[in-house]
Amino acid sequence: MIVTDIRGHRLTGASAPAARHYDAAVQQLVLLRDDPVATVDAALTDSPDFVMAHALKAWLHLLGTEPAGLPVARAALAGVADRAATAQERGHVAALAHLVDGRWHAAARVLEDVTIAHPRDLLALFAGHQLDFFRGDSRMLRDRIARARPAWSPAVPQHHAVLGMAAFGLEETGAYAEAERAGRAAVETEPRDAWAQHAVAHVMEMQGRTEEGIAWMRRRPDAWSDGSFLAVHNWWHLALYHLERGEIDAVKALYDGPIRGGQATLILEMIDASAMLWRLHLRGIDVGDRFAVLADAWEPVAGAGLYAFNDVHAVMAFVGAGRPDSAARVMEAQRVAMAGPGDNAAFTREVGRPVTEAIVAFGEGRFAETVRLLRTVRGIAHRFGGSHAQRDVIDLTLIEAALRAGDGGLAAALAAERTAAKPESPLARLFRLRAETLGAAA
């Protein structure tokens, strides 16, 4: 008997009950909620030779960029290497083999071919979309999904997930109105779609629509936060709006509550925590012992050298906590990464290392050096991943460093640039006033 997934793709080695577990786990993954690892393990308990269940387990342990996920993913991949029976399954296996060895670009390219042939392979679409995000490839964030959309309709299960991914890709390429329409349509269909919720939040962040953004995120927080492993990031987006408005008490309350209150140690959540504390630090706001507590969480992975974007955020915490030895451990891991194989060598060499050095320089009061380093990379910062909103911390650090270095001309130019992008931005207005004051005093 041929067993298929809910969208008609053949599943080698699966029983009908195992296929139902697999479909449920894929749904949990694209909704970014509950426990898809436990669900796929149930599929494997029923059907140990289930190829796509092993592949899904590997994806689940790789897409979090956790060092501890690599051995689990390797074991899962070893369980399917010789069993894949369809070209679609072999594509997943090949992509996973690239990724476990650090070949991010090759993995994304293989999945591109899988979804060209099988545009309703939701796992391949979602994994590829995440790889595009981690690689900072905004064009593929948009186009990978655009290619598949004609094969989808509201009649196809989990259509909302394709709308949500389309929304994020459109936002990252500046098509804000179209992105917002797609994201809102996805959330209307499936209010628990945290990725779609987040895509609309990005639109409002990029356009400086802070009041609307706060209303959007506070409208139904239970839907996108309860049971979601994207909840911290979405709460972070809400805090960004409040920070832009200068509402520091609200930012601290969100940080101490849903962003960091649970003391989570997942790297993607620690990135959000570092990014928020660093933004507060740039504004001269006392954050108490928060940096120290966060730095403790970063310590076990400081020497991983797995992904440059993570390294930068670890160093933010270490610099904020006054731990130069820990920052040095990250930089040593970067040195090893730059000399090694895999795409992270370039991620680190081109962007991660100079940004890390700039953060260390800022912490030591060498503001002119921070300016020099960041000006060389801000135009290519997408090459080490993240979103426009996340990488904005580079521009914020550059502006603050220019102000503290006494470079009124550059600070004024950067403030004007920011004002042009967000005309109603209170923060841009503050930068402009500080630059004018600096220029008048010169």
CSV table of N, CA and C in Angstrom, one decimal, residues 33-132:
chain,number,residue,atom,x,y,z
A,33,ARG,N,4.8,25.8,17.0
A,33,ARG,CA,4.2,25.7,18.2
A,33,ARG,C,4.2,24.2,18.7
A,34,ASP,N,3.9,24.0,20.0
A,34,ASP,CA,3.8,22.7,20.6
A,34,ASP,C,5.1,22.0,20.5
A,35,ASP,N,5.1,20.7,20.3
A,35,ASP,CA,6.3,19.8,20.3
A,35,ASP,C,6.4,18.9,19.1
A,36,PRO,N,6.8,19.5,18.0
A,36,PRO,CA,6.9,18.6,16.8
A,36,PRO,C,7.9,17.5,16.9
A,37,VAL,N,9.0,17.7,17.7
A,37,VAL,CA,9.9,16.6,17.9
A,37,VAL,C,9.2,15.4,18.5
A,38,ALA,N,8.4,15.6,19.6
A,38,ALA,CA,7.7,14.5,20.2
A,38,ALA,C,6.8,13.8,19.2
A,39,THR,N,6.1,14.7,18.4
A,39,THR,CA,5.2,14.1,17.4
A,39,THR,C,5.9,13.3,16.3
A,40,VAL,N,7.0,13.8,15.8
A,40,VAL,CA,7.7,13.0,14.8
A,40,VAL,C,8.3,11.7,15.4
A,41,ASP,N,8.7,11.8,16.7
A,41,ASP,CA,9.2,10.6,17.4
A,41,ASP,C,8.1,9.5,17.5
A,42,ALA,N,6.9,10.0,17.6
A,42,ALA,CA,5.7,9.0,17.6
A,42,ALA,C,5.6,8.3,16.3
A,43,ALA,N,5.8,9.1,15.2
A,43,ALA,CA,5.8,8.5,13.9
A,43,ALA,C,6.9,7.5,13.7
A,44,LEU,N,8.1,7.8,14.2
A,44,LEU,CA,9.2,6.8,14.1
A,44,LEU,C,9.1,5.6,15.0
A,45,THR,N,8.4,5.8,16.1
A,45,THR,CA,8.1,4.6,17.0
A,45,THR,C,7.2,3.7,16.3
A,46,ASP,N,6.3,4.2,15.5
A,46,ASP,CA,5.4,3.3,14.8
A,46,ASP,C,6.0,2.8,13.5
A,47,SER,N,6.9,3.6,12.9
A,47,SER,CA,7.5,3.2,11.6
A,47,SER,C,8.9,3.6,11.6
A,48,PRO,N,9.8,2.8,12.1
A,48,PRO,CA,11.3,3.1,12.3
A,48,PRO,C,12.0,3.4,10.9
A,49,ASP,N,11.4,2.9,9.8
A,49,ASP,CA,12.1,3.1,8.5
A,49,ASP,C,11.4,4.3,7.7
A,50,PHE,N,10.7,5.1,8.4
A,50,PHE,CA,9.9,6.2,7.8
A,50,PHE,C,10.9,7.3,7.4
A,51,VAL,N,11.2,7.4,6.1
A,51,VAL,CA,12.3,8.3,5.6
A,51,VAL,C,12.0,9.7,6.0
A,52,MET,N,10.9,10.2,5.6
A,52,MET,CA,10.6,11.7,5.8
A,52,MET,C,10.5,12.0,7.3
A,53,ALA,N,10.1,11.1,8.1
A,53,ALA,CA,10.1,11.4,9.6
A,53,ALA,C,11.5,11.6,10.1
A,54,HIS,N,12.4,10.7,9.6
A,54,HIS,CA,13.9,11.0,10.0
A,54,HIS,C,14.3,12.3,9.5
A,55,ALA,N,14.0,12.6,8.2
A,55,ALA,CA,14.4,13.9,7.6
A,55,ALA,C,13.8,15.1,8.4
A,56,LEU,N,12.5,15.0,8.8
A,56,LEU,CA,11.9,16.0,9.6
A,56,LEU,C,12.6,16.2,10.9
A,57,LYS,N,12.9,15.1,11.6
A,57,LYS,CA,13.6,15.2,12.8
A,57,LYS,C,15.0,15.9,12.7
A,58,ALA,N,15.7,15.6,11.6
A,58,ALA,CA,16.9,16.3,11.3
A,58,ALA,C,16.7,17.8,11.1
A,59,TRP,N,15.7,18.2,10.3
A,59,TRP,CA,15.4,19.6,10.1
A,59,TRP,C,15.1,20.3,11.4
A,60,LEU,N,14.3,19.6,12.3
A,60,LEU,CA,13.9,20.2,13.5
A,60,LEU,C,15.2,20.5,14.4
A,61,HIS,N,16.2,19.7,14.3
A,61,HIS,CA,17.4,19.9,15.1
A,61,HIS,C,18.5,20.8,14.5
A,62,LEU,N,18.2,21.2,13.2
A,62,LEU,CA,19.2,22.0,12.5
A,62,LEU,C,18.7,23.5,12.5
A,63,LEU,N,17.4,23.7,12.3
A,63,LEU,CA,16.9,25.0,12.1
A,63,LEU,C,17.0,25.9,13.3
A,64,GLY,N,17.3,25.4,14.4
A,64,GLY,CA,17.5,26.3,15.6
A,64,GLY,C,18.9,26.8,15.8
A,65,THR,N,19.8,26.4,14.9
A,65,THR,CA,21.2,26.7,15.0
A,65,THR,C,21.9,26.4,16.3
A,66,GLU,N,21.4,25.4,17.0
A,66,GLU,CA,21.9,25.0,18.3
A,66,GLU,C,23.1,24.0,18.1
A,67,PRO,N,24.2,24.2,18.7
A,67,PRO,CA,25.3,23.2,18.5
A,67,PRO,C,24.9,21.8,18.9
A,68,ALA,N,24.1,21.7,19.9
A,68,ALA,CA,23.6,20.4,20.4
A,68,ALA,C,22.7,19.6,19.4
A,69,GLY,N,22.2,20.4,18.5
A,69,GLY,CA,21.3,19.8,17.5
A,69,GLY,C,22.0,19.0,16.4
A,70,LEU,N,23.3,19.3,16.2
A,70,LEU,CA,24.1,18.7,15.1
A,70,LEU,C,24.2,17.2,15.3
A,71,PRO,N,24.6,16.6,16.4
A,71,PRO,CA,24.7,15.2,16.5
A,71,PRO,C,23.4,14.5,16.4
A,72,VAL,N,22.3,15.1,16.8
A,72,VAL,CA,21.0,14.5,16.7
A,72,VAL,C,20.6,14.4,15.2
A,73,ALA,N,20.9,15.5,14.5
A,73,ALA,CA,20.6,15.6,13.1
A,73,ALA,C,21.4,14.6,12.3
A,74,ARG,N,22.7,14.4,12.6
A,74,ARG,CA,23.5,13.5,12.0
A,74,ARG,C,23.0,12.0,12.1
A,75,ALA,N,22.6,11.7,13.4
A,75,ALA,CA,22.0,10.4,13.6
A,75,ALA,C,20.7,10.2,12.8
A,76,ALA,N,19.9,11.2,12.8
A,76,ALA,CA,18.6,11.0,12.0
A,76,ALA,C,19.0,10.9,10.5
A,77,LEU,N,19.9,11.6,10.0
A,77,LEU,CA,20.3,11.5,8.6
A,77,LEU,C,20.9,10.1,8.3
A,78,ALA,N,21.7,9.6,9.2
A,78,ALA,CA,22.3,8.2,9.0
A,78,ALA,C,21.2,7.2,8.9
A,79,GLY,N,20.0,7.4,9.5
A,79,GLY,CA,18.9,6.5,9.5
A,79,GLY,C,18.2,6.5,8.2
A,80,VAL,N,18.4,7.4,7.3
A,80,VAL,CA,17.7,7.5,6.0
A,80,VAL,C,18.5,7.5,4.8
A,81,ALA,N,19.8,7.6,4.9
A,81,ALA,CA,20.7,7.8,3.8
A,81,ALA,C,20.5,6.8,2.7
A,82,ASP,N,20.2,5.5,3.0
A,82,ASP,CA,20.1,4.5,2.0
A,82,ASP,C,18.7,4.0,1.7
A,83,ARG,N,17.7,4.7,2.4
A,83,ARG,CA,16.3,4.3,2.3
A,83,ARG,C,15.5,5.2,1.4
A,84,ALA,N,15.9,6.4,1.1
A,84,ALA,CA,15.1,7.3,0.3
A,84,ALA,C,14.8,6.7,-1.0
A,85,ALA,N,13.5,6.6,-1.3
A,85,ALA,CA,13.0,5.9,-2.5
A,85,ALA,C,12.6,6.8,-3.6
A,86,THR,N,12.2,8.1,-3.3
A,86,THR,CA,11.8,9.0,-4.3
A,86,THR,C,12.8,10.1,-4.5
A,87,ALA,N,12.7,10.8,-5.6
A,87,ALA,CA,13.6,11.9,-5.8
A,87,ALA,C,13.4,13.0,-4.8
A,88,GLN,N,12.1,13.2,-4.4
A,88,GLN,CA,11.8,14.2,-3.4
A,88,GLN,C,12.5,13.9,-2.1
A,89,GLU,N,12.4,12.6,-1.7
A,89,GLU,CA,13.0,12.2,-0.4
A,89,GLU,C,14.6,12.3,-0.5
A,90,ARG,N,15.1,11.9,-1.7
A,90,ARG,CA,16.6,12.1,-1.9
A,90,ARG,C,17.0,13.5,-1.8
A,91,GLY,N,16.1,14.4,-2.3
A,91,GLY,CA,16.5,15.8,-2.2
A,91,GLY,C,16.6,16.3,-0.8
A,92,HIS,N,15.7,15.9,0.1
A,92,HIS,CA,15.8,16.3,1.5
A,92,HIS,C,17.0,15.7,2.1
A,93,VAL,N,17.3,14.4,1.8
A,93,VAL,CA,18.6,13.8,2.4
A,93,VAL,C,19.8,14.6,1.9
A,94,ALA,N,19.8,14.9,0.6
A,94,ALA,CA,21.0,15.7,0.1
A,94,ALA,C,21.1,17.0,0.7
A,95,ALA,N,20.0,17.7,0.9
A,95,ALA,CA,20.1,19.1,1.5
A,95,ALA,C,20.5,19.0,3.0
A,96,LEU,N,20.0,18.0,3.7
A,96,LEU,CA,20.5,17.8,5.1
A,96,LEU,C,21.9,17.5,5.2
A,97,ALA,N,22.4,16.6,4.2
A,97,ALA,CA,23.9,16.3,4.3
A,97,ALA,C,24.7,17.5,4.1
A,98,HIS,N,24.3,18.4,3.2
A,98,HIS,CA,25.0,19.7,3.0
A,98,HIS,C,25.0,20.5,4.3
A,99,LEU,N,23.8,20.6,4.9
A,99,LEU,CA,23.7,21.5,6.1
A,99,LEU,C,24.5,21.0,7.3
A,100,VAL,N,24.4,19.7,7.5
A,100,VAL,CA,25.2,19.3,8.7
A,100,VAL,C,26.7,19.5,8.5
A,101,ASP,N,27.1,19.6,7.3
A,101,ASP,CA,28.6,19.9,7.1
A,101,ASP,C,28.8,21.4,6.8
A,102,GLY,N,27.8,22.2,7.1
A,102,GLY,CA,28.0,23.7,7.1
A,102,GLY,C,27.8,24.3,5.7
A,103,ARG,N,27.3,23.6,4.8
A,103,ARG,CA,27.1,24.1,3.4
A,103,ARG,C,25.7,24.7,3.3
A,104,TRP,N,25.5,25.8,3.8
A,104,TRP,CA,24.2,26.5,3.9
A,104,TRP,C,23.6,26.8,2.5
A,105,HIS,N,24.5,27.3,1.6
A,105,HIS,CA,24.0,27.7,0.3
A,105,HIS,C,23.7,26.5,-0.6
A,106,ALA,N,24.5,25.4,-0.5
A,106,ALA,CA,24.2,24.2,-1.2
A,106,ALA,C,22.9,23.6,-0.8
A,107,ALA,N,22.7,23.6,0.6
A,107,ALA,CA,21.4,23.0,1.1
A,107,ALA,C,20.2,23.8,0.6
A,108,ALA,N,20.3,25.1,0.6
A,108,ALA,CA,19.2,25.9,0.1
A,108,ALA,C,18.9,25.6,-1.4
A,109,ARG,N,20.0,25.5,-2.2
A,109,ARG,CA,19.8,25.2,-3.6
A,109,ARG,C,19.2,23.9,-3.9
A,110,VAL,N,19.6,22.9,-3.1
A,110,VAL,CA,18.9,21.5,-3.3
A,110,VAL,C,17.4,21.6,-3.0
A,111,LEU,N,17.1,22.3,-2.0
A,111,LEU,CA,15.7,22.5,-1.6
A,111,LEU,C,14.9,23.3,-2.7
A,112,GLU,N,15.6,24.2,-3.3
A,112,GLU,CA,15.0,25.0,-4.4
A,112,GLU,C,14.6,24.0,-5.5
A,113,ASP,N,15.4,23.0,-5.8
A,113,ASP,CA,15.0,22.1,-6.9
A,113,ASP,C,13.9,21.2,-6.4
A,114,VAL,N,13.9,20.8,-5.1
A,114,VAL,CA,12.8,20.0,-4.6
A,114,VAL,C,11.5,20.7,-4.8
A,115,THR,N,11.4,21.9,-4.4
A,115,THR,CA,10.2,22.6,-4.5
A,115,THR,C,9.8,23.1,-5.9
A,116,ILE,N,10.7,23.2,-6.8
A,116,ILE,CA,10.4,23.4,-8.2
A,116,ILE,C,9.6,22.1,-8.7
A,117,ALA,N,10.1,21.0,-8.3
A,117,ALA,CA,9.4,19.7,-8.8
A,117,ALA,C,8.2,19.4,-8.0
A,118,HIS,N,8.2,19.8,-6.7
A,118,HIS,CA,7.1,19.5,-5.8
A,118,HIS,C,6.7,20.7,-5.0
A,119,PRO,N,6.0,21.6,-5.6
A,119,PRO,CA,5.7,22.9,-5.0
A,119,PRO,C,4.8,22.8,-3.8
A,120,ARG,N,4.2,21.7,-3.5
A,120,ARG,CA,3.4,21.5,-2.3
A,120,ARG,C,4.1,20.8,-1.2
A,121,ASP,N,5.4,20.6,-1.4
A,121,ASP,CA,6.2,20.0,-0.3
A,121,ASP,C,6.4,21.1,0.8
A,122,LEU,N,5.5,21.1,1.7
A,122,LEU,CA,5.5,22.2,2.7
A,122,LEU,C,6.8,22.2,3.6
A,123,LEU,N,7.3,21.0,3.9
A,123,LEU,CA,8.5,21.0,4.7
A,123,LEU,C,9.7,21.5,3.9
A,124,ALA,N,9.8,21.2,2.6
A,124,ALA,CA,10.9,21.7,1.8
A,124,ALA,C,10.8,23.2,1.7
A,125,LEU,N,9.6,23.7,1.5
A,125,LEU,CA,9.3,25.2,1.4
A,125,LEU,C,9.7,25.9,2.7
A,126,PHE,N,9.3,25.3,3.8
A,126,PHE,CA,9.6,26.0,5.1
A,126,PHE,C,11.1,25.9,5.4
A,127,ALA,N,11.7,24.8,5.3
A,127,ALA,CA,13.1,24.7,5.6
A,127,ALA,C,13.9,25.6,4.6
A,128,GLY,N,13.6,25.6,3.4
A,128,GLY,CA,14.3,26.5,2.4
A,128,GLY,C,14.1,27.9,2.8
A,129,HIS,N,12.9,28.3,3.2
A,129,HIS,CA,12.6,29.7,3.6
A,129,HIS,C,13.4,30.1,4.8
A,130,GLN,N,13.6,29.2,5.8
A,130,GLN,CA,14.4,29.4,6.9
A,130,GLN,C,15.9,29.6,6.5
A,131,LEU,N,16.3,28.7,5.6
A,131,LEU,CA,17.7,28.8,5.2
A,131,LEU,C,18.0,30.1,4.4
A,132,ASP,N,17.0,30.6,3.7
A,132,ASP,CA,17.1,31.9,3.0
A,132,ASP,C,17.2,33.0,4.1
